[in-house]
Structure formats: C-alpha cells, structure tokens
Amino acid sequence: MTDKLKIGKYEFSSRLMVGTGKYPTNEIMKQALEACGTEVVTVAVRRVNLDRGKESMLDHIDTSRYTLLPNTAGCYTADEAVRTARLSREALETDLVKLEVIGDEKTLFPDNEGLLEATRVLIKEGFTVLPYTNDDPIMARKLADLGCAAVMPLAAPIGSGLGIRNPFNIRIILETVKVPVIVDAGVGTASDASVAMELGCDGVLMNTGIAGAKDPVSMARAMKYAVMAGRLAYLSGRIPKKLYATASSPIEGLIA
C-alpha cells in the first residue's frame, strides 16, 4: 500500500491498529503484533504499570518500532479520562490519546456528554485526540468540529465480534466529517475488517478479534491482509449492484 494514513501530524503505512489486552501470553502478543504489520499499538493506561523500574507489559512492546496510542479505557467520567490522558502524556511522552468515556458498564457504550467535555479540555491542552464514539453521525461531526484528529465509531459493542451492525451510519459519518474515520470495536474476523475498509473507512482498530482467536498470530496475519484488500477494493471502485444478470462477454458483434 502506497497511500498513507494521516492522523494529525502523524503518518502511517498500515491502516490496522491493534490493542494489547487479552492475549494468552506476552510472547503471543509480540508475535501477533509482528504478524499483523501494525504500526500503532494501543495500551490501556489504567491497566498498565507505567513505572519503568518494574516489569510491565510495555517491556514486551518495541517502542522504536510501534507508536503507542494510550487509551483511557475504564474511565466513566470526563475528569477521570482527562487525568488518565495527562498521566499517559507524562509517562509515555506522547500527545496521542484514544479517548474513552464509558457510560454503561454492561454495554460499554460511550457517554456522549462526558466525551465532549473531556475532548474540549484535551484539545485545548494540545493532545491529538482520537475519540471512541457511537456510530452517530451528529456526534462524529461535533467531535470533528472540536478539533479531533480522527473519529472512532464502534462497529458493534466492544469485544462482541458482531461486525459492522450499521454500515449505513458509517457511510453517513464518512460523508459528514473531513477527518479520518477508524472503526473501533466489534470486529470479529477478517471479513468484518474488509467490509469496514470497503465502505471507505480510513482504518480499523481491534483487540479481541485477534487476541481472543484460537490462533491469535494467524488471525493477526488474516486481519493484515483483510485491511489491505478492503482498502484496495475501495480505491478500485466496485461494480454497481444489479437485480438482473449482465453477460461477462458482450453479445454485440457475435457471428450468427
């Protein structure tokens, strides 16, 4: 792939972003990250030991190879999310943040009011904000208007593996905002990732779909090619859908 994914001041060749939770072992996580070809790795700030003097999952991530994308998973208020983002900037020396403000423990759907509140604060403080949000075009527009470098609508509930439940809303979001759209949450297998990219999304972020597979490393490799194939298909321009058949070989000019 020669076209780059540009998020704020950052530029990436891979359009697949991968999380670091739920892997059977840290070694399998390392192998999966390599197999999927990602350049962006998310880490849950509240679930990682940031003390570099003690053993941490960060010891198993080559930060010279991968860009860390700290996330505020587990935060249920705007204040919590802002504090966590500030901590990540100090500890990990990055202005990137995947902003999550969770509104419900069972569904893990975002709290839109809290998300907007935290976004306003972090944008003013110079963060490059990538907000996890519902597949709501109005919310996506509000976040983009505030200055987010991308918007990250869910495909389905986090960890559900249901795939893209509402492709029509995703298409509307793509028409509504001028920043990259990265599908986040709900991707269960390679075809889900390909569908997201074929819709025109700029990237896909996933964790459970890879880490929870029976063979995470092989699934990571499958996701790599699915994202690439979906992107190429989108750029190529698919044929229109038709109700009736069209002959592959034109009949004009045939000799009777």
Short mmCIF file of N, CA, C and O in Angstrom, two decimals, residues 149-199:
data_model
loop_
_atom_site.label_atom_id
_atom_site.label_comp_id
_atom_site.label_asym_id
_atom_site.label_seq_id
_atom_site.Cartn_x
_atom_site.Cartn_y
_atom_site.Cartn_z
N ALA A 149 -8.45 14.65 15.80
CA ALA A 149 -7.65 14.28 14.63
C ALA A 149 -8.27 13.15 13.84
O ALA A 149 -7.91 12.91 12.68
N ALA A 150 -9.21 12.43 14.45
CA ALA A 150 -9.94 11.34 13.80
C ALA A 150 -11.17 11.07 14.66
O ALA A 150 -11.27 11.56 15.79
N VAL A 151 -12.11 10.33 14.12
CA VAL A 151 -13.22 9.83 14.93
C VAL A 151 -13.23 8.31 14.82
O VAL A 151 -12.88 7.74 13.79
N MET A 152 -13.63 7.65 15.93
CA MET A 152 -13.55 6.20 16.00
C MET A 152 -14.90 5.62 16.39
O MET A 152 -15.12 5.26 17.55
N PRO A 153 -15.83 5.52 15.44
CA PRO A 153 -17.14 4.95 15.76
C PRO A 153 -17.06 3.44 15.94
O PRO A 153 -16.29 2.76 15.27
N LEU A 154 -17.86 2.93 16.86
CA LEU A 154 -17.90 1.49 17.07
C LEU A 154 -18.66 0.81 15.93
O LEU A 154 -19.58 1.37 15.34
N ALA A 155 -18.24 -0.41 15.61
CA ALA A 155 -18.96 -1.24 14.65
C ALA A 155 -20.05 -2.02 15.36
O ALA A 155 -21.12 -2.27 14.82
N ALA A 156 -19.75 -2.39 16.61
CA ALA A 156 -20.65 -3.15 17.47
C ALA A 156 -20.06 -3.02 18.89
O ALA A 156 -18.97 -2.48 19.06
N PRO A 157 -20.77 -3.48 19.92
CA PRO A 157 -20.22 -3.38 21.27
C PRO A 157 -18.82 -3.96 21.39
O PRO A 157 -18.47 -4.94 20.71
N ILE A 158 -18.01 -3.37 22.26
CA ILE A 158 -16.63 -3.79 22.47
C ILE A 158 -16.56 -5.29 22.77
O ILE A 158 -17.27 -5.79 23.65
N GLY A 159 -15.71 -5.99 22.04
CA GLY A 159 -15.48 -7.41 22.31
C GLY A 159 -16.58 -8.34 21.83
O GLY A 159 -16.48 -9.55 22.04
N SER A 160 -17.61 -7.80 21.17
CA SER A 160 -18.75 -8.64 20.78
C SER A 160 -18.47 -9.49 19.55
O SER A 160 -19.08 -10.55 19.37
N GLY A 161 -17.60 -9.02 18.66
CA GLY A 161 -17.32 -9.76 17.44
C GLY A 161 -18.48 -9.82 16.46
O GLY A 161 -18.52 -10.67 15.57
N LEU A 162 -19.43 -8.90 16.60
CA LEU A 162 -20.63 -8.91 15.76
C LEU A 162 -20.40 -8.30 14.38
O LEU A 162 -21.26 -8.42 13.50
N GLY A 163 -19.28 -7.65 14.17
CA GLY A 163 -19.04 -6.99 12.89
C GLY A 163 -19.80 -5.68 12.78
O GLY A 163 -20.36 -5.18 13.76
N ILE A 164 -19.84 -5.12 11.59
CA ILE A 164 -20.48 -3.82 11.40
C ILE A 164 -21.99 -4.00 11.36
O ILE A 164 -22.55 -4.54 10.40
N ARG A 165 -22.66 -3.52 12.40
CA ARG A 165 -24.10 -3.68 12.53
C ARG A 165 -24.87 -2.62 11.76
O ARG A 165 -26.01 -2.83 11.37
N ASN A 166 -24.27 -1.46 11.56
CA ASN A 166 -24.98 -0.39 10.88
C ASN A 166 -24.07 0.28 9.85
O ASN A 166 -23.57 1.38 10.08
N PRO A 167 -23.87 -0.38 8.71
CA PRO A 167 -22.98 0.20 7.69
C PRO A 167 -23.50 1.52 7.14
O PRO A 167 -22.71 2.34 6.68
N PHE A 168 -24.81 1.73 7.22
CA PHE A 168 -25.37 2.95 6.67
C PHE A 168 -24.97 4.17 7.49
O PHE A 168 -24.65 5.23 6.95
N ASN A 169 -24.95 4.02 8.81
CA ASN A 169 -24.48 5.12 9.66
C ASN A 169 -23.00 5.40 9.43
O ASN A 169 -22.57 6.56 9.42
N ILE A 170 -22.22 4.35 9.25
CA ILE A 170 -20.80 4.53 8.98
C ILE A 170 -20.61 5.31 7.68
O ILE A 170 -19.78 6.23 7.59
N ARG A 171 -21.39 4.98 6.67
CA ARG A 171 -21.30 5.70 5.39
C ARG A 171 -21.68 7.17 5.56
O ARG A 171 -21.04 8.05 4.97
N ILE A 172 -22.69 7.45 6.38
CA ILE A 172 -23.08 8.84 6.61
C ILE A 172 -21.97 9.59 7.34
O ILE A 172 -21.66 10.74 7.03
N ILE A 173 -21.35 8.92 8.32
CA ILE A 173 -20.23 9.55 9.04
C ILE A 173 -19.11 9.89 8.06
O ILE A 173 -18.52 10.98 8.12
N LEU A 174 -18.83 8.99 7.15
CA LEU A 174 -17.78 9.23 6.16
C LEU A 174 -18.09 10.45 5.30
O LEU A 174 -17.18 11.17 4.87
N GLU A 175 -19.37 10.68 5.04
CA GLU A 175 -19.77 11.85 4.26
C GLU A 175 -19.80 13.12 5.10
O GLU A 175 -19.74 14.22 4.55
N THR A 176 -19.89 12.96 6.42
CA THR A 176 -20.13 14.10 7.31
C THR A 176 -18.86 14.77 7.79
O THR A 176 -18.81 15.99 7.94
N VAL A 177 -17.80 13.98 8.05
CA VAL A 177 -16.58 14.54 8.65
C VAL A 177 -15.44 14.55 7.63
O VAL A 177 -15.43 13.76 6.68
N LYS A 178 -14.50 15.43 7.86
CA LYS A 178 -13.34 15.57 6.98
C LYS A 178 -12.09 14.92 7.55
O LYS A 178 -11.04 14.92 6.93
N VAL A 179 -12.19 14.39 8.78
CA VAL A 179 -11.04 13.73 9.41
C VAL A 179 -11.14 12.23 9.19
O VAL A 179 -12.20 11.71 8.82
N PRO A 180 -10.05 11.49 9.39
CA PRO A 180 -10.10 10.04 9.22
C PRO A 180 -11.16 9.38 10.11
O PRO A 180 -11.37 9.79 11.25
N VAL A 181 -11.78 8.34 9.57
CA VAL A 181 -12.77 7.55 10.30
C VAL A 181 -12.18 6.16 10.50
O VAL A 181 -11.87 5.46 9.53
N ILE A 182 -12.02 5.77 11.75
CA ILE A 182 -11.41 4.49 12.09
C ILE A 182 -12.42 3.67 12.88
O ILE A 182 -12.83 4.06 13.97
N VAL A 183 -12.84 2.56 12.32
CA VAL A 183 -13.80 1.70 13.00
C VAL A 183 -13.14 1.07 14.22
O VAL A 183 -12.06 0.51 14.13
N ASP A 184 -13.82 1.18 15.35
CA ASP A 184 -13.26 0.72 16.62
C ASP A 184 -14.31 -0.10 17.36
O ASP A 184 -15.39 0.41 17.64
N ALA A 185 -14.00 -1.34 17.66
CA ALA A 185 -14.85 -2.22 18.47
C ALA A 185 -15.84 -3.00 17.63
O ALA A 185 -16.48 -2.47 16.73
N GLY A 186 -15.91 -4.31 17.91
CA GLY A 186 -16.90 -5.17 17.30
C GLY A 186 -16.40 -6.03 16.15
O GLY A 186 -17.11 -6.91 15.68
N VAL A 187 -15.19 -5.76 15.67
CA VAL A 187 -14.64 -6.55 14.56
C VAL A 187 -14.28 -7.94 15.08
O VAL A 187 -13.50 -8.08 16.02
N GLY A 188 -14.85 -8.99 14.43
CA GLY A 188 -14.62 -10.33 14.93
C GLY A 188 -13.75 -11.20 14.05
O GLY A 188 -13.09 -12.12 14.54
N THR A 189 -13.76 -10.92 12.76
CA THR A 189 -12.97 -11.74 11.84
C THR A 189 -12.55 -10.90 10.64
O THR A 189 -12.92 -9.73 10.53
N ALA A 190 -11.79 -11.51 9.76
CA ALA A 190 -11.18 -10.76 8.67
C ALA A 190 -12.22 -10.10 7.76
O ALA A 190 -12.03 -8.97 7.30
N SER A 191 -13.32 -10.78 7.49
CA SER A 191 -14.34 -10.21 6.61
C SER A 191 -14.94 -8.93 7.19
O SER A 191 -15.30 -8.01 6.45
N ASP A 192 -15.05 -8.85 8.53
CA ASP A 192 -15.55 -7.63 9.16
C ASP A 192 -14.62 -6.45 8.88
O ASP A 192 -15.06 -5.34 8.58
N ALA A 193 -13.33 -6.71 8.99
CA ALA A 193 -12.35 -5.65 8.74
C ALA A 193 -12.39 -5.22 7.28
O ALA A 193 -12.30 -4.02 6.96
N SER A 194 -12.53 -6.19 6.39
CA SER A 194 -12.58 -5.87 4.96
C SER A 194 -13.81 -5.04 4.63
O SER A 194 -13.73 -4.08 3.85
N VAL A 195 -14.95 -5.38 5.21
CA VAL A 195 -16.18 -4.61 4.98
C VAL A 195 -15.99 -3.16 5.42
O VAL A 195 -16.39 -2.22 4.72
N ALA A 196 -15.40 -2.96 6.59
CA ALA A 196 -15.16 -1.60 7.08
C ALA A 196 -14.33 -0.80 6.09
O ALA A 196 -14.64 0.36 5.79
N MET A 197 -13.29 -1.42 5.57
CA MET A 197 -12.42 -0.71 4.63
C MET A 197 -13.11 -0.49 3.28
O MET A 197 -12.91 0.54 2.64
N GLU A 198 -13.91 -1.46 2.85
CA GLU A 198 -14.62 -1.31 1.57
C GLU A 198 -15.65 -0.18 1.64
O GLU A 198 -15.96 0.43 0.61
N LEU A 199 -16.17 0.10 2.83
CA LEU A 199 -17.09 1.22 3.00
C LEU A 199 -16.39 2.56 2.79
O LEU A 199 -17.03 3.57 2.52
#
